[in-house]
């Protein structure tokens, strides 16, 4: 039997419950929604979480579709899912936890006696650190972004190759292989010996069915590729970027892009133009390096110095 919070699953069963992590401002307790799928046969443990950033909803869509489709009688091992991590931010559809103004995915491994975010991070990490694999589902928040998987442990890390393998098995088609900031789950878990990746499933807020479908496929690829479920993961080559060039606007106005997400771009090629409200050209921005048009702002209006787009660079295939 596997227990997480109030969810208790014996072999061949599924249970849902709550992982209690504190109290709200009126003194009532609150807990994170959890599901445990306990396979009929022994095997590894996969930990999945979503919405550690409260406005990144595509991961919740993945969880909503994945859990009912896993047949515990066919499963070897255990799948543990925390469906919403950043409880307070999710309630108000905000990115950061409004209780302590913290980005949750900078709070790992957490502190059980710390701030609201640190306590939630500690409670979820106590579960994640005992798993064999970790998937931390994200999306590009307010930006438009390709579907990708991020390997955040750093290329010199002892688990780097295992994290790359996990990213390839998930199989979005694109991988960002760049060491992440302190406090990211996908960076912290490998330091405790657990391969972990951060799938970034599209962006621009909302509920993107296409990116959700890719995430569902990715989770089942992992379940098959790591022998939780029978079948073939169908590994395919992944396009990998090792860094970004990020571009802001030198002027205020309206952005006109020259590329779609996923396009190959060449150094000195035009990425975007900025015009005034009457269509008069004010600035033309070109690429510094060859790469892939990876991410862009959702709305066209920009102020001087405001973020516009990113190009993945140092690109290869593995």
PDB file of C-alpha atoms in Angstrom:
ATOM      1  CA  UNK A   1       0.000   0.000   0.000  1.00  0.00           C
ATOM      2  CA  UNK A   2       1.139   3.544  -0.781  1.00  0.00           C
ATOM      3  CA  UNK A   3      -0.162   6.509   1.223  1.00  0.00           C
ATOM      4  CA  UNK A   4       0.165  10.202   0.374  1.00  0.00           C
ATOM      5  CA  UNK A   5      -1.853  12.445   2.640  1.00  0.00           C
ATOM      6  CA  UNK A   6      -5.336  10.941   2.843  1.00  0.00           C
ATOM      7  CA  UNK A   7      -4.921   8.927  -0.372  1.00  0.00           C
ATOM      8  CA  UNK A   8      -4.255   5.238   0.323  1.00  0.00           C
ATOM      9  CA  UNK A   9      -3.959   2.761  -2.527  1.00  0.00           C
ATOM     10  CA  UNK A  10      -3.402  -0.962  -2.190  1.00  0.00           C
ATOM     11  CA  UNK A  11      -2.071  -3.012  -5.130  1.00  0.00           C
ATOM     12  CA  UNK A  12      -4.324  -2.797  -8.160  1.00  0.00           C
ATOM     13  CA  UNK A  13      -6.257   0.251  -6.953  1.00  0.00           C
ATOM     14  CA  UNK A  14      -6.470   4.026  -7.294  1.00  0.00           C
ATOM     15  CA  UNK A  15      -7.258   6.496  -4.528  1.00  0.00           C
ATOM     16  CA  UNK A  16      -7.470  10.269  -4.313  1.00  0.00           C
ATOM     17  CA  UNK A  17      -7.245  12.572  -1.326  1.00  0.00           C
ATOM     18  CA  UNK A  18      -5.558  15.639   0.092  1.00  0.00           C
ATOM     19  CA  UNK A  19      -2.036  16.372   1.267  1.00  0.00           C
ATOM     20  CA  UNK A  20      -2.556  18.821   4.128  1.00  0.00           C
ATOM     21  CA  UNK A  21      -0.026  21.664   4.136  1.00  0.00           C
ATOM     22  CA  UNK A  22      -1.436  24.415   6.357  1.00  0.00           C
ATOM     23  CA  UNK A  23      -4.326  26.716   7.066  1.00  0.00           C
ATOM     24  CA  UNK A  24      -5.974  29.532   5.150  1.00  0.00           C
ATOM     25  CA  UNK A  25      -6.474  33.006   6.564  1.00  0.00           C
ATOM     26  CA  UNK A  26      -9.739  32.030   8.278  1.00  0.00           C
ATOM     27  CA  UNK A  27      -8.007  29.191  10.115  1.00  0.00           C
ATOM     28  CA  UNK A  28      -9.463  26.341   8.065  1.00  0.00           C
ATOM     29  CA  UNK A  29      -7.086  23.622   6.886  1.00  0.00           C
ATOM     30  CA  UNK A  30      -6.280  23.183   3.208  1.00  0.00           C
ATOM     31  CA  UNK A  31      -4.664  20.396   1.283  1.00  0.00           C
ATOM     32  CA  UNK A  32      -3.311  19.713  -2.187  1.00  0.00           C
ATOM     33  CA  UNK A  33      -5.254  17.274  -4.403  1.00  0.00           C
ATOM     34  CA  UNK A  34      -3.330  14.011  -4.694  1.00  0.00           C
ATOM     35  CA  UNK A  35      -3.858  10.732  -6.511  1.00  0.00           C
ATOM     36  CA  UNK A  36      -2.077   7.431  -5.992  1.00  0.00           C
ATOM     37  CA  UNK A  37      -2.228   4.690  -8.602  1.00  0.00           C
ATOM     38  CA  UNK A  38      -0.802   1.500  -7.108  1.00  0.00           C
ATOM     39  CA  UNK A  39       0.024  -1.099  -9.706  1.00  0.00           C
ATOM     40  CA  UNK A  40      -0.916  -4.733  -9.377  1.00  0.00           C
ATOM     41  CA  UNK A  41       2.782  -5.562  -9.757  1.00  0.00           C
ATOM     42  CA  UNK A  42       5.911  -4.142  -8.115  1.00  0.00           C
ATOM     43  CA  UNK A  43       7.996  -1.577  -9.950  1.00  0.00           C
ATOM     44  CA  UNK A  44       9.356   1.952  -9.887  1.00  0.00           C
ATOM     45  CA  UNK A  45       7.631   5.072  -8.583  1.00  0.00           C
ATOM     46  CA  UNK A  46       6.824   8.028 -10.843  1.00  0.00           C
ATOM     47  CA  UNK A  47       6.014  11.373  -9.204  1.00  0.00           C
ATOM     48  CA  UNK A  48       4.098  13.973 -11.240  1.00  0.00           C
ATOM     49  CA  UNK A  49       3.088  17.446 -10.165  1.00  0.00           C
ATOM     50  CA  UNK A  50       1.327  20.368 -11.847  1.00  0.00           C
ATOM     51  CA  UNK A  51       0.596  24.053 -11.253  1.00  0.00           C
ATOM     52  CA  UNK A  52       3.514  24.928  -9.020  1.00  0.00           C
ATOM     53  CA  UNK A  53       3.028  28.213 -10.864  1.00  0.00           C
ATOM     54  CA  UNK A  54      -0.634  28.951 -10.279  1.00  0.00           C
ATOM     55  CA  UNK A  55      -1.560  30.242 -13.735  1.00  0.00           C
ATOM     56  CA  UNK A  56       0.138  27.417 -15.660  1.00  0.00           C
ATOM     57  CA  UNK A  57      -2.916  25.263 -16.215  1.00  0.00           C
ATOM     58  CA  UNK A  58      -1.921  22.912 -19.038  1.00  0.00           C
ATOM     59  CA  UNK A  59      -0.276  20.562 -16.547  1.00  0.00           C
ATOM     60  CA  UNK A  60      -3.569  20.307 -14.659  1.00  0.00           C
ATOM     61  CA  UNK A  61      -5.204  19.392 -17.957  1.00  0.00           C
ATOM     62  CA  UNK A  62      -2.632  16.640 -18.416  1.00  0.00           C
ATOM     63  CA  UNK A  63      -3.268  15.262 -14.927  1.00  0.00           C
ATOM     64  CA  UNK A  64      -7.025  15.384 -15.473  1.00  0.00           C
ATOM     65  CA  UNK A  65      -6.689  13.158 -18.537  1.00  0.00           C
ATOM     66  CA  UNK A  66      -3.847  10.878 -17.421  1.00  0.00           C
ATOM     67  CA  UNK A  67      -5.079   9.612 -14.052  1.00  0.00           C
ATOM     68  CA  UNK A  68      -8.376   8.112 -15.300  1.00  0.00           C
ATOM     69  CA  UNK A  69      -6.557   6.356 -18.161  1.00  0.00           C
ATOM     70  CA  UNK A  70      -4.009   4.473 -16.051  1.00  0.00           C
ATOM     71  CA  UNK A  71      -5.256   0.944 -15.424  1.00  0.00           C
ATOM     72  CA  UNK A  72      -3.728  -0.201 -12.110  1.00  0.00           C
ATOM     73  CA  UNK A  73      -4.170  -3.840 -13.144  1.00  0.00           C
ATOM     74  CA  UNK A  74      -1.757  -3.201 -16.031  1.00  0.00           C
ATOM     75  CA  UNK A  75       0.618  -1.008 -14.026  1.00  0.00           C
ATOM     76  CA  UNK A  76       3.915  -2.160 -12.543  1.00  0.00           C
ATOM     77  CA  UNK A  77       4.916   0.220  -9.750  1.00  0.00           C
ATOM     78  CA  UNK A  78       3.308   3.385  -8.448  1.00  0.00           C
ATOM     79  CA  UNK A  79       2.258   6.714  -9.926  1.00  0.00           C
ATOM     80  CA  UNK A  80       1.825   9.595  -7.480  1.00  0.00           C
ATOM     81  CA  UNK A  81       0.238  12.816  -8.717  1.00  0.00           C
ATOM     82  CA  UNK A  82      -0.116  16.177  -7.002  1.00  0.00           C
ATOM     83  CA  UNK A  83      -2.615  17.914  -9.250  1.00  0.00           C
ATOM     84  CA  UNK A  84      -2.231  21.473  -7.946  1.00  0.00           C
ATOM     85  CA  UNK A  85       0.891  22.470  -6.005  1.00  0.00           C
ATOM     86  CA  UNK A  86       0.573  26.246  -5.673  1.00  0.00           C
ATOM     87  CA  UNK A  87      -2.783  26.146  -3.893  1.00  0.00           C
ATOM     88  CA  UNK A  88      -3.166  29.848  -3.107  1.00  0.00           C
ATOM     89  CA  UNK A  89      -2.029  31.064  -6.550  1.00  0.00           C
ATOM     90  CA  UNK A  90      -4.295  28.567  -8.317  1.00  0.00           C
ATOM     91  CA  UNK A  91      -7.348  29.883  -6.469  1.00  0.00           C
ATOM     92  CA  UNK A  92      -6.810  33.391  -7.869  1.00  0.00           C
ATOM     93  CA  UNK A  93      -5.220  32.352 -11.220  1.00  0.00           C
ATOM     94  CA  UNK A  94      -1.922  34.064 -10.423  1.00  0.00           C
ATOM     95  CA  UNK A  95       1.640  32.959 -11.115  1.00  0.00           C
ATOM     96  CA  UNK A  96       3.106  33.549  -7.661  1.00  0.00           C
ATOM     97  CA  UNK A  97       1.813  32.485  -4.273  1.00  0.00           C
ATOM     98  CA  UNK A  98      -0.044  35.615  -3.075  1.00  0.00           C
ATOM     99  CA  UNK A  99       0.482  34.696   0.574  1.00  0.00           C
ATOM    100  CA  UNK A 100       4.239  35.306   0.416  1.00  0.00           C
ATOM    101  CA  UNK A 101       4.679  36.716  -3.132  1.00  0.00           C
ATOM    102  CA  UNK A 102       6.924  33.789  -4.037  1.00  0.00           C
ATOM    103  CA  UNK A 103       7.417  31.809  -7.242  1.00  0.00           C
ATOM    104  CA  UNK A 104       6.925  28.271  -5.983  1.00  0.00           C
ATOM    105  CA  UNK A 105       9.425  26.725  -8.386  1.00  0.00           C
ATOM    106  CA  UNK A 106      12.211  28.634  -6.653  1.00  0.00           C
ATOM    107  CA  UNK A 107      11.380  27.284  -3.193  1.00  0.00           C
ATOM    108  CA  UNK A 108      12.616  23.666  -3.373  1.00  0.00           C
ATOM    109  CA  UNK A 109      13.554  21.654  -1.372  1.00  0.00           C
ATOM    110  CA  UNK A 110      11.465  23.800   0.958  1.00  0.00           C
ATOM    111  CA  UNK A 111      11.302  24.257   4.712  1.00  0.00           C
ATOM    112  CA  UNK A 112       8.541  22.717   6.821  1.00  0.00           C
ATOM    113  CA  UNK A 113       8.818  25.654   9.233  1.00  0.00           C
ATOM    114  CA  UNK A 114       9.279  28.363   6.598  1.00  0.00           C
ATOM    115  CA  UNK A 115       7.046  30.579   4.479  1.00  0.00           C
ATOM    116  CA  UNK A 116       3.846  29.356   2.856  1.00  0.00           C
ATOM    117  CA  UNK A 117       5.668  28.422  -0.364  1.00  0.00           C
ATOM    118  CA  UNK A 118       8.547  26.766   1.495  1.00  0.00           C
ATOM    119  CA  UNK A 119       6.121  24.646   3.508  1.00  0.00           C
ATOM    120  CA  UNK A 120       4.256  23.506   0.387  1.00  0.00           C
ATOM    121  CA  UNK A 121       7.562  22.786  -1.366  1.00  0.00           C
ATOM    122  CA  UNK A 122       8.774  20.764   1.630  1.00  0.00           C
ATOM    123  CA  UNK A 123       5.558  18.717   1.784  1.00  0.00           C
ATOM    124  CA  UNK A 124       5.637  17.862  -1.920  1.00  0.00           C
ATOM    125  CA  UNK A 125       9.383  17.268  -1.981  1.00  0.00           C
ATOM    126  CA  UNK A 126       9.080  14.752   0.840  1.00  0.00           C
ATOM    127  CA  UNK A 127       7.051  12.704  -1.639  1.00  0.00           C
ATOM    128  CA  UNK A 128       9.078  13.466  -4.765  1.00  0.00           C
ATOM    129  CA  UNK A 129      12.471  12.630  -3.270  1.00  0.00           C
ATOM    130  CA  UNK A 130      11.384   9.021  -2.637  1.00  0.00           C
ATOM    131  CA  UNK A 131      10.358   8.496  -6.266  1.00  0.00           C
ATOM    132  CA  UNK A 132      12.487   7.017  -9.046  1.00  0.00           C
ATOM    133  CA  UNK A 133      11.493   9.653 -11.627  1.00  0.00           C
ATOM    134  CA  UNK A 134       9.978  13.140 -11.418  1.00  0.00           C
ATOM    135  CA  UNK A 135       7.898  15.086 -13.958  1.00  0.00           C
ATOM    136  CA  UNK A 136       7.198  18.707 -12.970  1.00  0.00           C
ATOM    137  CA  UNK A 137       4.588  19.965 -15.466  1.00  0.00           C
ATOM    138  CA  UNK A 138       4.777  23.648 -16.469  1.00  0.00           C
ATOM    139  CA  UNK A 139       3.942  25.964 -19.347  1.00  0.00           C
ATOM    140  CA  UNK A 140       5.158  29.319 -20.641  1.00  0.00           C
ATOM    141  CA  UNK A 141       2.655  31.300 -18.556  1.00  0.00           C
ATOM    142  CA  UNK A 142       1.840  34.544 -20.386  1.00  0.00           C
ATOM    143  CA  UNK A 143       4.252  33.948 -23.287  1.00  0.00           C
ATOM    144  CA  UNK A 144       3.724  31.899 -26.438  1.00  0.00           C
ATOM    145  CA  UNK A 145       6.201  29.023 -26.429  1.00  0.00           C
ATOM    146  CA  UNK A 146       6.933  25.764 -28.201  1.00  0.00           C
ATOM    147  CA  UNK A 147       6.242  22.520 -26.356  1.00  0.00           C
ATOM    148  CA  UNK A 148       9.535  21.499 -24.803  1.00  0.00           C
ATOM    149  CA  UNK A 149      11.154  19.618 -21.935  1.00  0.00           C
ATOM    150  CA  UNK A 150      13.728  21.335 -19.741  1.00  0.00           C
ATOM    151  CA  UNK A 151      16.720  19.533 -18.284  1.00  0.00           C
ATOM    152  CA  UNK A 152      17.761  21.753 -15.384  1.00  0.00           C
ATOM    153  CA  UNK A 153      20.454  19.842 -13.482  1.00  0.00           C
ATOM    154  CA  UNK A 154      23.386  21.204 -15.529  1.00  0.00           C
ATOM    155  CA  UNK A 155      25.523  19.409 -18.084  1.00  0.00           C
ATOM    156  CA  UNK A 156      28.237  18.444 -15.586  1.00  0.00           C
ATOM    157  CA  UNK A 157      25.812  16.823 -13.156  1.00  0.00           C
ATOM    158  CA  UNK A 158      26.194  13.110 -12.492  1.00  0.00           C
ATOM    159  CA  UNK A 159      22.558  12.497 -13.491  1.00  0.00           C
ATOM    160  CA  UNK A 160      22.662  14.686 -16.588  1.00  0.00           C
ATOM    161  CA  UNK A 161      22.516  11.790 -19.049  1.00  0.00           C
ATOM    162  CA  UNK A 162      19.626  10.175 -17.169  1.00  0.00           C
ATOM    163  CA  UNK A 163      17.691  13.438 -17.190  1.00  0.00           C
ATOM    164  CA  UNK A 164      18.371  13.796 -20.933  1.00  0.00           C
ATOM    165  CA  UNK A 165      17.063  10.251 -21.419  1.00  0.00           C
ATOM    166  CA  UNK A 166      13.921  11.102 -19.459  1.00  0.00           C
ATOM    167  CA  UNK A 167      13.386  14.229 -21.570  1.00  0.00           C
ATOM    168  CA  UNK A 168      13.822  12.209 -24.762  1.00  0.00           C
ATOM    169  CA  UNK A 169      11.379   9.582 -23.553  1.00  0.00           C
ATOM    170  CA  UNK A 170       8.758  12.247 -22.766  1.00  0.00           C
ATOM    171  CA  UNK A 171       9.295  13.309 -26.359  1.00  0.00           C
ATOM    172  CA  UNK A 172       7.890  16.793 -26.979  1.00  0.00           C
ATOM    173  CA  UNK A 173      10.360  17.227 -29.829  1.00  0.00           C
ATOM    174  CA  UNK A 174      12.355  20.044 -28.230  1.00  0.00           C
ATOM    175  CA  UNK A 175      14.658  20.063 -25.187  1.00  0.00           C
ATOM    176  CA  UNK A 176      16.247  22.971 -23.370  1.00  0.00           C
ATOM    177  CA  UNK A 177      19.424  21.654 -21.759  1.00  0.00           C
ATOM    178  CA  UNK A 178      20.406  24.503 -19.457  1.00  0.00           C
ATOM    179  CA  UNK A 179      21.125  24.579 -15.728  1.00  0.00           C
ATOM    180  CA  UNK A 180      18.139  26.032 -13.909  1.00  0.00           C
ATOM    181  CA  UNK A 181      17.907  28.604 -11.115  1.00  0.00           C
ATOM    182  CA  UNK A 182      18.268  27.619  -7.478  1.00  0.00           C
ATOM    183  CA  UNK A 183      15.098  26.182  -6.009  1.00  0.00           C
ATOM    184  CA  UNK A 184      13.717  24.484  -9.107  1.00  0.00           C
ATOM    185  CA  UNK A 185      12.407  20.980  -8.463  1.00  0.00           C
ATOM    186  CA  UNK A 186      13.993  19.696 -11.692  1.00  0.00           C
ATOM    187  CA  UNK A 187      17.353  20.957 -10.441  1.00  0.00           C
ATOM    188  CA  UNK A 188      17.035  19.905  -6.792  1.00  0.00           C
ATOM    189  CA  UNK A 189      15.741  16.347  -7.263  1.00  0.00           C
ATOM    190  CA  UNK A 190      18.751  15.134  -9.319  1.00  0.00           C
ATOM    191  CA  UNK A 191      21.013  16.312  -6.507  1.00  0.00           C
ATOM    192  CA  UNK A 192      19.220  13.744  -4.351  1.00  0.00           C
ATOM    193  CA  UNK A 193      19.659  11.071  -6.991  1.00  0.00           C
ATOM    194  CA  UNK A 194      16.251  11.338  -8.694  1.00  0.00           C
ATOM    195  CA  UNK A 195      16.141  12.042 -12.458  1.00  0.00           C
ATOM    196  CA  UNK A 196      13.739  14.937 -13.011  1.00  0.00           C
ATOM    197  CA  UNK A 197      12.634  17.115 -15.904  1.00  0.00           C
ATOM    198  CA  UNK A 198      10.407  20.124 -16.383  1.00  0.00           C
ATOM    199  CA  UNK A 199       8.074  19.755 -19.396  1.00  0.00           C
ATOM    200  CA  UNK A 200       6.980  23.229 -20.543  1.00  0.00           C
ATOM    201  CA  UNK A 201       3.720  22.613 -22.374  1.00  0.00           C
ATOM    202  CA  UNK A 202       3.053  25.611 -24.560  1.00  0.00           C
ATOM    203  CA  UNK A 203       2.124  28.950 -23.079  1.00  0.00           C
ATOM    204  CA  UNK A 204       0.026  32.114 -23.241  1.00  0.00           C
ATOM    205  CA  UNK A 205      -2.129  31.263 -20.214  1.00  0.00           C
ATOM    206  CA  UNK A 206      -5.453  29.481 -20.640  1.00  0.00           C
ATOM    207  CA  UNK A 207      -6.126  25.883 -21.568  1.00  0.00           C
ATOM    208  CA  UNK A 208      -4.351  24.718 -24.707  1.00  0.00           C
ATOM    209  CA  UNK A 209      -5.780  21.381 -25.860  1.00  0.00           C
ATOM    210  CA  UNK A 210      -2.941  20.754 -28.318  1.00  0.00           C
ATOM    211  CA  UNK A 211      -0.242  21.190 -25.671  1.00  0.00           C
ATOM    212  CA  UNK A 212      -2.273  19.204 -23.136  1.00  0.00           C
ATOM    213  CA  UNK A 213      -2.508  16.334 -25.629  1.00  0.00           C
ATOM    214  CA  UNK A 214       1.277  16.403 -26.106  1.00  0.00           C
ATOM    215  CA  UNK A 215       1.709  16.290 -22.341  1.00  0.00           C
ATOM    216  CA  UNK A 216      -0.617  13.314 -21.996  1.00  0.00           C
ATOM    217  CA  UNK A 217       1.302  11.506 -24.738  1.00  0.00           C
ATOM    218  CA  UNK A 218       4.566  12.402 -22.994  1.00  0.00           C
ATOM    219  CA  UNK A 219       3.470  10.947 -19.665  1.00  0.00           C
ATOM    220  CA  UNK A 220       2.383   7.695 -21.309  1.00  0.00           C
ATOM    221  CA  UNK A 221       5.676   7.592 -23.220  1.00  0.00           C
ATOM    222  CA  UNK A 222       7.439   7.691 -19.840  1.00  0.00           C
ATOM    223  CA  UNK A 223       5.133   5.042 -18.374  1.00  0.00           C
ATOM    224  CA  UNK A 224       5.903   2.723 -21.301  1.00  0.00           C
ATOM    225  CA  UNK A 225       9.564   3.632 -21.654  1.00  0.00           C
ATOM    226  CA  UNK A 226      10.322   2.915 -18.002  1.00  0.00           C
ATOM    227  CA  UNK A 227       8.279  -0.300 -17.825  1.00  0.00           C
ATOM    228  CA  UNK A 228       5.352   0.955 -15.764  1.00  0.00           C
ATOM    229  CA  UNK A 229       3.049  -0.070 -18.610  1.00  0.00           C
ATOM    230  CA  UNK A 230       3.509  -2.519 -21.479  1.00  0.00           C
ATOM    231  CA  UNK A 231       4.300  -1.109 -24.890  1.00  0.00           C
ATOM    232  CA  UNK A 232       6.901   0.946 -26.704  1.00  0.00           C
ATOM    233  CA  UNK A 233       7.663   4.591 -25.924  1.00  0.00           C
ATOM    234  CA  UNK A 234       8.535   5.203 -29.561  1.00  0.00           C
ATOM    235  CA  UNK A 235      11.705   7.222 -28.973  1.00  0.00           C
ATOM    236  CA  UNK A 236      12.391   9.894 -31.557  1.00  0.00           C
ATOM    237  CA  UNK A 237      15.316  12.324 -31.993  1.00  0.00           C
ATOM    238  CA  UNK A 238      14.925  15.532 -29.994  1.00  0.00           C
ATOM    239  CA  UNK A 239      16.075  18.990 -31.040  1.00  0.00           C
ATOM    240  CA  UNK A 240      18.131  20.419 -28.199  1.00  0.00           C
ATOM    241  CA  UNK A 241      19.079  24.001 -27.386  1.00  0.00           C
ATOM    242  CA  UNK A 242      21.693  24.715 -24.726  1.00  0.00           C
ATOM    243  CA  UNK A 243      20.995  28.428 -24.207  1.00  0.00           C
ATOM    244  CA  UNK A 244      18.775  31.348 -25.177  1.00  0.00           C
ATOM    245  CA  UNK A 245      19.239  34.729 -26.778  1.00  0.00           C
ATOM    246  CA  UNK A 246      16.519  36.974 -25.380  1.00  0.00           C
ATOM    247  CA  UNK A 247      15.371  40.126 -27.148  1.00  0.00           C
ATOM    248  CA  UNK A 248      13.658  43.220 -25.842  1.00  0.00           C
ATOM    249  CA  UNK A 249      12.348  46.188 -27.769  1.00  0.00           C
ATOM    250  CA  UNK A 250      14.549  49.285 -28.155  1.00  0.00           C
ATOM    251  CA  UNK A 251      11.412  51.417 -28.632  1.00  0.00           C
ATOM    252  CA  UNK A 252       7.757  51.484 -27.730  1.00  0.00           C
ATOM    253  CA  UNK A 253       5.087  50.467 -30.211  1.00  0.00           C
ATOM    254  CA  UNK A 254       3.524  47.397 -31.827  1.00  0.00           C
ATOM    255  CA  UNK A 255       5.482  44.223 -32.622  1.00  0.00           C
ATOM    256  CA  UNK A 256       5.283  42.449 -35.985  1.00  0.00           C
ATOM    257  CA  UNK A 257       6.989  39.038 -35.946  1.00  0.00           C
ATOM    258  CA  UNK A 258       8.734  37.545 -38.976  1.00  0.00           C
ATOM    259  CA  UNK A 259       8.780  33.959 -37.652  1.00  0.00           C
ATOM    260  CA  UNK A 260       6.512  31.361 -36.122  1.00  0.00           C
ATOM    261  CA  UNK A 261       7.405  29.258 -33.093  1.00  0.00           C
ATOM    262  CA  UNK A 262       9.783  26.450 -34.055  1.00  0.00           C
ATOM    263  CA  UNK A 263      11.163  28.208 -37.144  1.00  0.00           C
ATOM    264  CA  UNK A 264      14.879  28.003 -37.806  1.00  0.00           C
ATOM    265  CA  UNK A 265      16.472  31.441 -37.904  1.00  0.00           C
ATOM    266  CA  UNK A 266      19.881  32.556 -39.120  1.00  0.00           C
ATOM    267  CA  UNK A 267      22.212  35.153 -37.658  1.00  0.00           C
ATOM    268  CA  UNK A 268      21.352  38.652 -38.912  1.00  0.00           C
ATOM    269  CA  UNK A 269      17.899  37.545 -40.064  1.00  0.00           C
ATOM    270  CA  UNK A 270      15.013  39.809 -39.023  1.00  0.00           C
ATOM    271  CA  UNK A 271      13.144  38.532 -35.973  1.00  0.00           C
ATOM    272  CA  UNK A 272      10.607  41.321 -35.566  1.00  0.00           C
ATOM    273  CA  UNK A 273       9.806  44.913 -36.369  1.00  0.00           C
ATOM    274  CA  UNK A 274       8.248  47.572 -34.168  1.00  0.00           C
ATOM    275  CA  UNK A 275       5.936  50.183 -35.675  1.00  0.00           C
ATOM    276  CA  UNK A 276       3.951  53.062 -34.273  1.00  0.00           C
ATOM    277  CA  UNK A 277       0.157  52.834 -34.140  1.00  0.00           C
ATOM    278  CA  UNK A 278      -0.041  54.152 -37.711  1.00  0.00           C
ATOM    279  CA  UNK A 279       2.275  51.461 -39.126  1.00  0.00           C
ATOM    280  CA  UNK A 280       5.423  53.593 -39.409  1.00  0.00           C
ATOM    281  CA  UNK A 281       8.537  51.487 -38.880  1.00  0.00           C
ATOM    282  CA  UNK A 282      10.459  52.418 -35.727  1.00  0.00           C
ATOM    283  CA  UNK A 283      12.881  49.507 -35.257  1.00  0.00           C
ATOM    284  CA  UNK A 284      13.965  46.250 -36.899  1.00  0.00           C
ATOM    285  CA  UNK A 285      15.610  43.595 -34.696  1.00  0.00           C
ATOM    286  CA  UNK A 286      17.819  40.839 -36.123  1.00  0.00           C
ATOM    287  CA  UNK A 287      19.099  37.562 -34.680  1.00  0.00           C
ATOM    288  CA  UNK A 288      22.508  37.492 -33.039  1.00  0.00           C
ATOM    289  CA  UNK A 289      23.030  33.782 -33.731  1.00  0.00           C
ATOM    290  CA  UNK A 290      21.613  30.857 -35.666  1.00  0.00           C
ATOM    291  CA  UNK A 291      18.899  29.092 -33.725  1.00  0.00           C
ATOM    292  CA  UNK A 292      15.209  28.290 -33.272  1.00  0.00           C
ATOM    293  CA  UNK A 293      12.427  30.786 -32.664  1.00  0.00           C
ATOM    294  CA  UNK A 294      11.484  29.460 -29.242  1.00  0.00           C
ATOM    295  CA  UNK A 295       9.289  31.894 -27.341  1.00  0.00           C
ATOM    296  CA  UNK A 296       7.508  35.195 -27.890  1.00  0.00           C
ATOM    297  CA  UNK A 297       5.234  37.628 -26.139  1.00  0.00           C
ATOM    298  CA  UNK A 298       1.491  37.101 -26.521  1.00  0.00           C
ATOM    299  CA  UNK A 299       0.300  40.686 -27.032  1.00  0.00           C
ATOM    300  CA  UNK A 300       1.835  43.035 -29.635  1.00  0.00           C
ATOM    301  CA  UNK A 301       2.220  46.249 -27.645  1.00  0.00           C
ATOM    302  CA  UNK A 302       5.633  46.888 -26.042  1.00  0.00           C
ATOM    303  CA  UNK A 303       7.388  49.585 -24.080  1.00  0.00           C
ATOM    304  CA  UNK A 304      11.068  50.417 -24.396  1.00  0.00           C
ATOM    305  CA  UNK A 305      13.116  47.545 -22.996  1.00  0.00           C
ATOM    306  CA  UNK A 306      10.162  45.175 -22.672  1.00  0.00           C
ATOM    307  CA  UNK A 307      10.620  41.461 -23.449  1.00  0.00           C
ATOM    308  CA  UNK A 308       9.686  40.410 -26.998  1.00  0.00           C
ATOM    309  CA  UNK A 309      11.079  36.972 -27.861  1.00  0.00           C
ATOM    310  CA  UNK A 310      13.722  34.284 -27.327  1.00  0.00           C
ATOM    311  CA  UNK A 311      15.812  32.236 -29.754  1.00  0.00           C
ATOM    312  CA  UNK A 312      17.225  28.876 -28.674  1.00  0.00           C
ATOM    313  CA  UNK A 313      20.864  28.603 -29.663  1.00  0.00           C
ATOM    314  CA  UNK A 314      23.725  26.066 -29.690  1.00  0.00           C
ATOM    315  CA  UNK A 315      21.269  23.662 -31.278  1.00  0.00           C
ATOM    316  CA  UNK A 316      21.830  19.974 -31.970  1.00  0.00           C
ATOM    317  CA  UNK A 317      19.873  16.727 -32.148  1.00  0.00           C
ATOM    318  CA  UNK A 318      20.174  13.706 -29.869  1.00  0.00           C
TER     319      UNK A 318
END
